[in-house]
Short mmCIF file of C-alpha atoms and ligand atoms in Angstrom, two decimals:
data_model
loop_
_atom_site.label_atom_id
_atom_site.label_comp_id
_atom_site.label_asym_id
_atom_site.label_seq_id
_atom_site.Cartn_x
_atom_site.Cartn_y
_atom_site.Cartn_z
CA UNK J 1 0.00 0.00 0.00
CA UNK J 2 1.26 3.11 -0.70
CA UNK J 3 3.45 5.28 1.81
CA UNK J 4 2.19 9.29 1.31
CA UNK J 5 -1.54 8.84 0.47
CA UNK J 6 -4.01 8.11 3.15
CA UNK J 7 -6.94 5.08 2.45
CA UNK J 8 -9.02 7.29 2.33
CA UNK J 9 -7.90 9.25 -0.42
CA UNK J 10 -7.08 6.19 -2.43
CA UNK J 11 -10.64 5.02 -1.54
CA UNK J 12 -12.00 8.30 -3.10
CA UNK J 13 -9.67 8.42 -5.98
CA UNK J 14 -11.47 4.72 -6.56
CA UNK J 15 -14.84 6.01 -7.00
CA UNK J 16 -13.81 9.36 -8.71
CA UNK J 17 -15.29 10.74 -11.95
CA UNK J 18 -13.27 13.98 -12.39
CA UNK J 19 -9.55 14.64 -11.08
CA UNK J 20 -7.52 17.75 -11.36
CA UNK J 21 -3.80 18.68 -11.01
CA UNK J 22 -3.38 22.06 -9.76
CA UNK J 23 0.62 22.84 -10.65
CA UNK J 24 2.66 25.31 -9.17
CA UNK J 25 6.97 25.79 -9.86
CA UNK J 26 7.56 23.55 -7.67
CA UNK J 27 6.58 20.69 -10.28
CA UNK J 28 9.07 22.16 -12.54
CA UNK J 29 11.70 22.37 -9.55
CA UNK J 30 13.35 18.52 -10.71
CA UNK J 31 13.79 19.33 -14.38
CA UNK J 32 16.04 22.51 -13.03
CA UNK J 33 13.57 25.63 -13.56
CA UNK J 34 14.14 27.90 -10.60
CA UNK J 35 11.08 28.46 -8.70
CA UNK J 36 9.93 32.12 -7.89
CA UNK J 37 9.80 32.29 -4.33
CA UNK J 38 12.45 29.35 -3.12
CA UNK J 39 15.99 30.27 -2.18
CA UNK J 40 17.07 29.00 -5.60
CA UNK J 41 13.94 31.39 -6.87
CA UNK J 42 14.29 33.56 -10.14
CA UNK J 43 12.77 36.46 -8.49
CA UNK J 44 15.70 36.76 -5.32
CA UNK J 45 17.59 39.77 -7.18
CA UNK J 46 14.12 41.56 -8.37
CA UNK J 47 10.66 41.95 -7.31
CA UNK J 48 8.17 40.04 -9.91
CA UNK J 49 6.34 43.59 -10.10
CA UNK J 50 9.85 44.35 -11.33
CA UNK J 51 10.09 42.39 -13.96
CA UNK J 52 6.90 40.20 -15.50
CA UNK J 53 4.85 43.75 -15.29
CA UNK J 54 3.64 45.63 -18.68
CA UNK J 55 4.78 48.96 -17.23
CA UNK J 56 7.94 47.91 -16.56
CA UNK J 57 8.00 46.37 -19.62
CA UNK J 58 7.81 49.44 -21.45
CA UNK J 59 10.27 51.62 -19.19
CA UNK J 60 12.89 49.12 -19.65
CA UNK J 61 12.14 46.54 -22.48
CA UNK J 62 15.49 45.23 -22.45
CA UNK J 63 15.97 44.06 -18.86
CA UNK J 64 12.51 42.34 -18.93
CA UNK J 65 14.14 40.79 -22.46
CA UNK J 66 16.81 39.88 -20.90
CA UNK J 67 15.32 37.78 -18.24
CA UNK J 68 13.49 36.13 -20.20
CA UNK J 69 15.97 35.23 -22.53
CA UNK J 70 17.46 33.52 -20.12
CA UNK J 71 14.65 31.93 -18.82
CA UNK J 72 13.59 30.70 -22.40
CA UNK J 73 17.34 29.41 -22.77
CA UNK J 74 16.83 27.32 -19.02
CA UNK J 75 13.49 26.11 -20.19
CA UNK J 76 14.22 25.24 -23.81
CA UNK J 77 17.24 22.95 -22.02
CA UNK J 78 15.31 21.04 -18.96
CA UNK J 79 13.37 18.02 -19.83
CA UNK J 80 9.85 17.12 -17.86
CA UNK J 81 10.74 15.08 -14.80
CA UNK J 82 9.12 11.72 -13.56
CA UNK J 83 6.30 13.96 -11.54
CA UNK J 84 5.44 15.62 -15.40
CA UNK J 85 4.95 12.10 -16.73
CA UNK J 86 3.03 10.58 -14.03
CA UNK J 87 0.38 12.83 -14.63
CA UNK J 88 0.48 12.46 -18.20
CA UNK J 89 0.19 8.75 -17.30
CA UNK J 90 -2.55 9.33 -14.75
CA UNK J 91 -4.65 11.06 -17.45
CA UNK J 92 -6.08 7.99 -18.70
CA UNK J 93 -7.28 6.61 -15.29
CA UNK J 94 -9.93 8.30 -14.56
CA UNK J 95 -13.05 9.18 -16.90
CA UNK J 96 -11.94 12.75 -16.93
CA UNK J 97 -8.04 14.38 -15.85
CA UNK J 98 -6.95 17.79 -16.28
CA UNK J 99 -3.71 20.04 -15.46
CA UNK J 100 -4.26 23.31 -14.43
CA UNK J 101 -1.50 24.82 -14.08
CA UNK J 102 0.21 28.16 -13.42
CA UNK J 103 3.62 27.28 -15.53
CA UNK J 104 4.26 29.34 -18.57
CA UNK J 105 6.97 26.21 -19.26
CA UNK J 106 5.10 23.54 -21.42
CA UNK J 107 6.95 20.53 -19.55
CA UNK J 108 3.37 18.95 -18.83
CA UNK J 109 2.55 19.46 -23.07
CA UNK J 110 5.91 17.81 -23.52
CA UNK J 111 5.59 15.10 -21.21
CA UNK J 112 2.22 13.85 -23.05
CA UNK J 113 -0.36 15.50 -20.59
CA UNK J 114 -3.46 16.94 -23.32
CA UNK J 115 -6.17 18.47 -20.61
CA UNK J 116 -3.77 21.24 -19.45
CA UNK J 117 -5.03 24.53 -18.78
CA UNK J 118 -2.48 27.46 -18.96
CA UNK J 119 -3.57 30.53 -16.96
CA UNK J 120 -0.39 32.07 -17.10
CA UNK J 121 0.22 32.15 -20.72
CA UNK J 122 3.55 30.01 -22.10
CA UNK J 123 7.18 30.91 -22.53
CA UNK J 124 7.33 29.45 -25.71
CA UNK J 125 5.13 31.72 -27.61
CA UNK J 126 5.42 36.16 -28.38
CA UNK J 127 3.30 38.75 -30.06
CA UNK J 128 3.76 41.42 -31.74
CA UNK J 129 1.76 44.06 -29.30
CA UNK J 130 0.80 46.14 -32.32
CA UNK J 131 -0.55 43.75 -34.63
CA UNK J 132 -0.44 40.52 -33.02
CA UNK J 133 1.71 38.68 -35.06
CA UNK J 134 3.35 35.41 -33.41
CA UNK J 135 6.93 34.70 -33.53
CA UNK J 136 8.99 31.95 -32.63
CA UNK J 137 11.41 31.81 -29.72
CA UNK J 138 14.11 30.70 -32.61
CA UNK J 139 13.15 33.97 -34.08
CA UNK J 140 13.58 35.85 -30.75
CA UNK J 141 17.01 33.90 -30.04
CA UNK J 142 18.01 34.99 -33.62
CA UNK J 143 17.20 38.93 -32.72
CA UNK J 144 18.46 41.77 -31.01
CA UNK J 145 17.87 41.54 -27.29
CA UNK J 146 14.83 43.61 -27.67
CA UNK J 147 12.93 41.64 -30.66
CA UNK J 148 10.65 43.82 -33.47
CA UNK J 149 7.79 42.49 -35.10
CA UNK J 150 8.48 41.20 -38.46
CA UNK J 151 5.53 42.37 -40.10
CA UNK J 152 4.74 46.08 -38.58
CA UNK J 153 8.10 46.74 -36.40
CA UNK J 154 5.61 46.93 -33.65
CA UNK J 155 7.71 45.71 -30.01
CA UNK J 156 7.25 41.66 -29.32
CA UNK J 157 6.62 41.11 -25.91
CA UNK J 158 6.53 37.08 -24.21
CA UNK J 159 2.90 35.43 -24.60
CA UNK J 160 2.63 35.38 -20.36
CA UNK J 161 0.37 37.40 -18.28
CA UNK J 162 2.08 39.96 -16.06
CA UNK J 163 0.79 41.19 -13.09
CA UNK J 164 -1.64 43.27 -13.22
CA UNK J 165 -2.91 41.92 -16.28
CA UNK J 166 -6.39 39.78 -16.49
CA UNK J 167 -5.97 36.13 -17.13
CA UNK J 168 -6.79 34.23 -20.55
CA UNK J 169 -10.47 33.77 -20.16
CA UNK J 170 -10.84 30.86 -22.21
CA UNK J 171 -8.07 29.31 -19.80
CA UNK J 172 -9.71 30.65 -16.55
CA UNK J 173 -13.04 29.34 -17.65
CA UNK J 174 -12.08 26.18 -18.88
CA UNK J 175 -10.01 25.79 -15.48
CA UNK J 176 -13.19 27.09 -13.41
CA UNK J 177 -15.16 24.36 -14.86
CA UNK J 178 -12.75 21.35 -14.46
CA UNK J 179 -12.02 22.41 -10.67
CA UNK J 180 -15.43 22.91 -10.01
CA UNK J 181 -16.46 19.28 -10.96
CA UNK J 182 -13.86 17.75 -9.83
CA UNK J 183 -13.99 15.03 -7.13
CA UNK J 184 -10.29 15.38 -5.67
CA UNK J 185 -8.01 17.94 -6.42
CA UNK J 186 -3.87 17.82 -5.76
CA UNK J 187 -2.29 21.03 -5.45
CA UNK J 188 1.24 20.33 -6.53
CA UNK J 189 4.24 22.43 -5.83
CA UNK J 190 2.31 25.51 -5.62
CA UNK J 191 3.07 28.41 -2.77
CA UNK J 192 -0.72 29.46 -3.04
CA UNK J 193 1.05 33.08 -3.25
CA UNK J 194 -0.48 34.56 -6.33
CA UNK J 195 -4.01 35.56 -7.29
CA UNK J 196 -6.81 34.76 -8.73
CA UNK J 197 -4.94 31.59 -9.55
CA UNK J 198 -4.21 30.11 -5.78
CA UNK J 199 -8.65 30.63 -5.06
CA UNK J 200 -9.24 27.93 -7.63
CA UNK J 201 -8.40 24.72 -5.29
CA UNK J 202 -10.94 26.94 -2.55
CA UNK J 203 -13.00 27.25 -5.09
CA UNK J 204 -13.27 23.37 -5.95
CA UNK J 205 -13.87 22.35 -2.31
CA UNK J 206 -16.20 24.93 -1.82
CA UNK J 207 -18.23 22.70 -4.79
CA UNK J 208 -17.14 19.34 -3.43
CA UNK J 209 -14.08 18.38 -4.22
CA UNK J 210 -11.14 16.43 -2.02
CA UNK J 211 -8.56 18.81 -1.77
CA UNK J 212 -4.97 17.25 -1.38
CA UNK J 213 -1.59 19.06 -1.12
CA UNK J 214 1.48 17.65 -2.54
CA UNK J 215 4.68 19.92 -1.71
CA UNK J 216 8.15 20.09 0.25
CA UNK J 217 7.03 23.30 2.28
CA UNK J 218 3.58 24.66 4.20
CA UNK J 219 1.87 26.99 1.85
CA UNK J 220 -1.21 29.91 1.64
CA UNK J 221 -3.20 26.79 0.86
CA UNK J 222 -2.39 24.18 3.62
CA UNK J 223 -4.80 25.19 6.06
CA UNK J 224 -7.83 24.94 3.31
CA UNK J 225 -6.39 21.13 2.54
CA UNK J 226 -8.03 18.03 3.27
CA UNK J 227 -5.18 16.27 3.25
CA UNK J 228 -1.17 17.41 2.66
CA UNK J 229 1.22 15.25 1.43
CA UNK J 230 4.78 16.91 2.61
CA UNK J 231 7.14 15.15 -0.12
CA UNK J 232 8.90 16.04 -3.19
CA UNK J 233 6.04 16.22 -6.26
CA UNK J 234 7.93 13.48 -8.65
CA UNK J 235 8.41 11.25 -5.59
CA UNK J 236 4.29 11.47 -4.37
CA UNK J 237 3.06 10.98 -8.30
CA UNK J 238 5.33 8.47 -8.76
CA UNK J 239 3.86 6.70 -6.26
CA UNK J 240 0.16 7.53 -6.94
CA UNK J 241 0.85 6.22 -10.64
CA UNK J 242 1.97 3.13 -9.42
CA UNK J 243 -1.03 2.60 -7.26
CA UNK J 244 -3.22 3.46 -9.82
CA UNK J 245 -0.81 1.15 -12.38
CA UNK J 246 -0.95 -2.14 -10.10
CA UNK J 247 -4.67 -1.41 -9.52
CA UNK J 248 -4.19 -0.68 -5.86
CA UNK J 249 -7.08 2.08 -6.80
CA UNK J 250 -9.77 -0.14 -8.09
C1 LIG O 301 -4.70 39.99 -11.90
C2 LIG O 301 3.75 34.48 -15.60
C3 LIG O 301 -6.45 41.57 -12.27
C4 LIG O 301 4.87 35.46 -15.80
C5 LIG O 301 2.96 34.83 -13.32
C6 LIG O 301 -2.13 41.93 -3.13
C7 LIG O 301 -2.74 40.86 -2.51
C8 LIG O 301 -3.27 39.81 -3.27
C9 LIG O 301 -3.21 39.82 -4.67
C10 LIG O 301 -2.59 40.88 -5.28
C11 LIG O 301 -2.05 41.94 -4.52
N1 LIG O 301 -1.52 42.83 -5.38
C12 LIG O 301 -1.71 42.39 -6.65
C13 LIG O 301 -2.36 41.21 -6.59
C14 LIG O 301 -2.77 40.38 -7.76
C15 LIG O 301 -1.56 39.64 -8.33
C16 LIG O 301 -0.95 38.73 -7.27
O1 LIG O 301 -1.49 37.68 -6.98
N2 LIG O 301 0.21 39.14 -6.72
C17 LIG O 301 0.86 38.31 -5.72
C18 LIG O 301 2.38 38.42 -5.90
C19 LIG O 301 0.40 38.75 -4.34
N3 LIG O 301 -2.06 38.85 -9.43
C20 LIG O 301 -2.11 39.38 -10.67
O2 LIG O 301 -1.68 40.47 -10.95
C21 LIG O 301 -2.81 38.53 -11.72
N4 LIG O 301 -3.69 39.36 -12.49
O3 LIG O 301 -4.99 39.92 -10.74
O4 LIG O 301 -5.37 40.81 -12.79
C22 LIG O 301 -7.19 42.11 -13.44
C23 LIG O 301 -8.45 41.58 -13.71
C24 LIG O 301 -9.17 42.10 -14.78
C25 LIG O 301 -8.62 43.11 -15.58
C26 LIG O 301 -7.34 43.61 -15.31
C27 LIG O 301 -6.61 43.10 -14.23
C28 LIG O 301 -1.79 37.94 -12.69
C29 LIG O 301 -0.89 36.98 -11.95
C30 LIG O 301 0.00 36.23 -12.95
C31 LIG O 301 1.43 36.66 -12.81
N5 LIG O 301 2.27 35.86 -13.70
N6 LIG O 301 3.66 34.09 -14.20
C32 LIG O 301 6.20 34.81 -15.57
O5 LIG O 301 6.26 33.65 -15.11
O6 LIG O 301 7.20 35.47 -15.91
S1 LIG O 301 2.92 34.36 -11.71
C33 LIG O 301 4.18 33.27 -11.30
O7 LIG O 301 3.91 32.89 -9.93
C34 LIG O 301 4.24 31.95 -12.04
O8 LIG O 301 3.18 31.71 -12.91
C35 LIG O 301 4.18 30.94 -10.88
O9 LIG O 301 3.73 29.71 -11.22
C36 LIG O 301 3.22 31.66 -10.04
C37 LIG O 301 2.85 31.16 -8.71
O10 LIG O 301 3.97 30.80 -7.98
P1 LIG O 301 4.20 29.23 -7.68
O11 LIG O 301 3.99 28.47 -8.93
O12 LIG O 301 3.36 28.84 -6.52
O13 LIG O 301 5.74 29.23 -7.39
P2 LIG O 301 6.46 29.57 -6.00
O14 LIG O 301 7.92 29.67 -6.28
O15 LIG O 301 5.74 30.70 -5.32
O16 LIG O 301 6.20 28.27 -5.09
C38 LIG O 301 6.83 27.04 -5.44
C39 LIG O 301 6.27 26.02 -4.47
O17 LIG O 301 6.79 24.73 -4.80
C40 LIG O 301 6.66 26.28 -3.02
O18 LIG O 301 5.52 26.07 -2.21
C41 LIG O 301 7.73 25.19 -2.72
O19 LIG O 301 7.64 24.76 -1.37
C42 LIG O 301 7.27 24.11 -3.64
N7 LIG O 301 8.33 23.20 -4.10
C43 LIG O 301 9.58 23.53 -4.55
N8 LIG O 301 10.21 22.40 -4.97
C44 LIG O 301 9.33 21.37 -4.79
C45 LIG O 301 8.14 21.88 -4.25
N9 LIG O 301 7.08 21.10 -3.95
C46 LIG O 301 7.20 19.77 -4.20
N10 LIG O 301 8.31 19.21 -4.75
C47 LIG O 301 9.39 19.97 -5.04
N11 LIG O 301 10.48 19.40 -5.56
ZN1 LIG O 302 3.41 43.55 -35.69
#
């Protein structure tokens, strides 16, 4: 029987319909993408209003280029670790899975998972903010630090949202939905910290849901958890896939 999960979440996990991953950084932590908020977090020399913020953006595109070049270099060389490919694995097990998840790094795309919801946009696309036009990381790597649209000249800024800026709806509503149907929800690797993002997983067990927490550290969320699993994510999902693999979960 398994070692982090209690019966009785197994037992519900069993009998459930609809499951949702909830992903913070910390799922990304084992392929190597630095957190925000951990010691080994991206945001220790700057504020994030600093940097992933429109205004600053404009005051000083080159400095917000600049660290996302090099997070777009970090990301382009990690691979998705064992935790990515668990739930990719999961997916099938129950009659409906979805990621939800507040990583703009595609590791749960590459790592086969095909519910994901993305409410804070993805690294690996940019627009032109005059126009619209999309461009290609390669064509960003290939620019000047601060890249120009192809089409109008217009400034190319990274397809995430910023603070201060309003969510994707589609995502958000499509994410809304899943969490508020869902049976059991794990919040994985997530510091609960940023808004309106971390009220989804209150929102689900406001409707019903099971609400499970799988990370290293006590979070924002802990104390509206069912259940808290204090272990690394890739070692927890590894071990929920193989319950769910040797049909310890009927
Ligand atoms: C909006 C994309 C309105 C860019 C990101 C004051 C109070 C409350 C809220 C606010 C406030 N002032 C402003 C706000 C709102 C603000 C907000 O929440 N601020 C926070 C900082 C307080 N939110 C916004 O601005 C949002 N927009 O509200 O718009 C609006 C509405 C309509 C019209 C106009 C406007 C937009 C927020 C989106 C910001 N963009 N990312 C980029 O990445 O460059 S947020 C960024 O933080 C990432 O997406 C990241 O995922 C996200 C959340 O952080 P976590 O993922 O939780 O990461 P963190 O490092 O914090 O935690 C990692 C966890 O993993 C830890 O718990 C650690 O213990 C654990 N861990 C580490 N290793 C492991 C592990 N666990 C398990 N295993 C391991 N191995
Ligand atoms: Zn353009």
């Amino acid at each position: 029987m398994s070692s982090c999960f209690s019966d009785g979440l197994l037992i519900r996990l069993a009998s459930a319909h609809t499951v949702v991953a909830f992903t913070g950084a910390g799922m990304s932590a084992e392929s190597g993408v630095p957190t925000f908020r951990g010691n080994d977090g991206i945001w220790k020399n700057f504020k994030p209003e600093e940097l992933a913020d429109l205004n600053a953006f404009l005051r000083n595109p080159a400095l917000v280029w600049e660290w996302y070049l090099a997070r777009k270099k970090i990301i382009s060389e990690v691979q998705p670790n064992p935790g990515h490919y668990d739930l990719a694995e999961i997916e099938n097990r129950f009659p409906s899975f979805a990621v939800v998840t507040q990583n703009i790094d595609n590791l749960h795309r590459r790592a086969g998972s095909t519910r994901v919801h993305e409410l804070h946009g993805n690294i690996e696309r940019n627009y032109c903010m005059k126009c619209g036009a999309l461009h290609s990381n390669a064509e960003i790597f290939a620019h000047a630090v601060v890249p120009k649209c192809r089409t109008c000249g217009g400034l190319v800024r990274p397809d995430v949202v910023w603070f201060g800026e309003p969510l994707p709806m589609d995502e958000w509503d499509g994410a809304v939905r899943v969490m508020e149907s869902a049976d059991v929800v794990l919040s994985v690797g997530t510091s609960g910290v940023v808004y309106p993002a971390s009220e989804l997983p209150v929102r689900a067990r406001r409707a019903g849901a099971y609400l499970v927490e799988i990370n290293t550290d006590t979070t924002e969320l802990t104390d509206r958890m069912d259940e808290v699993v204090r272990a690394p994510c890739s070692g927890a999902l590894v071990e929920l896939a193989d319950n769910l693999k040797a049909g310890r979960i009927a």
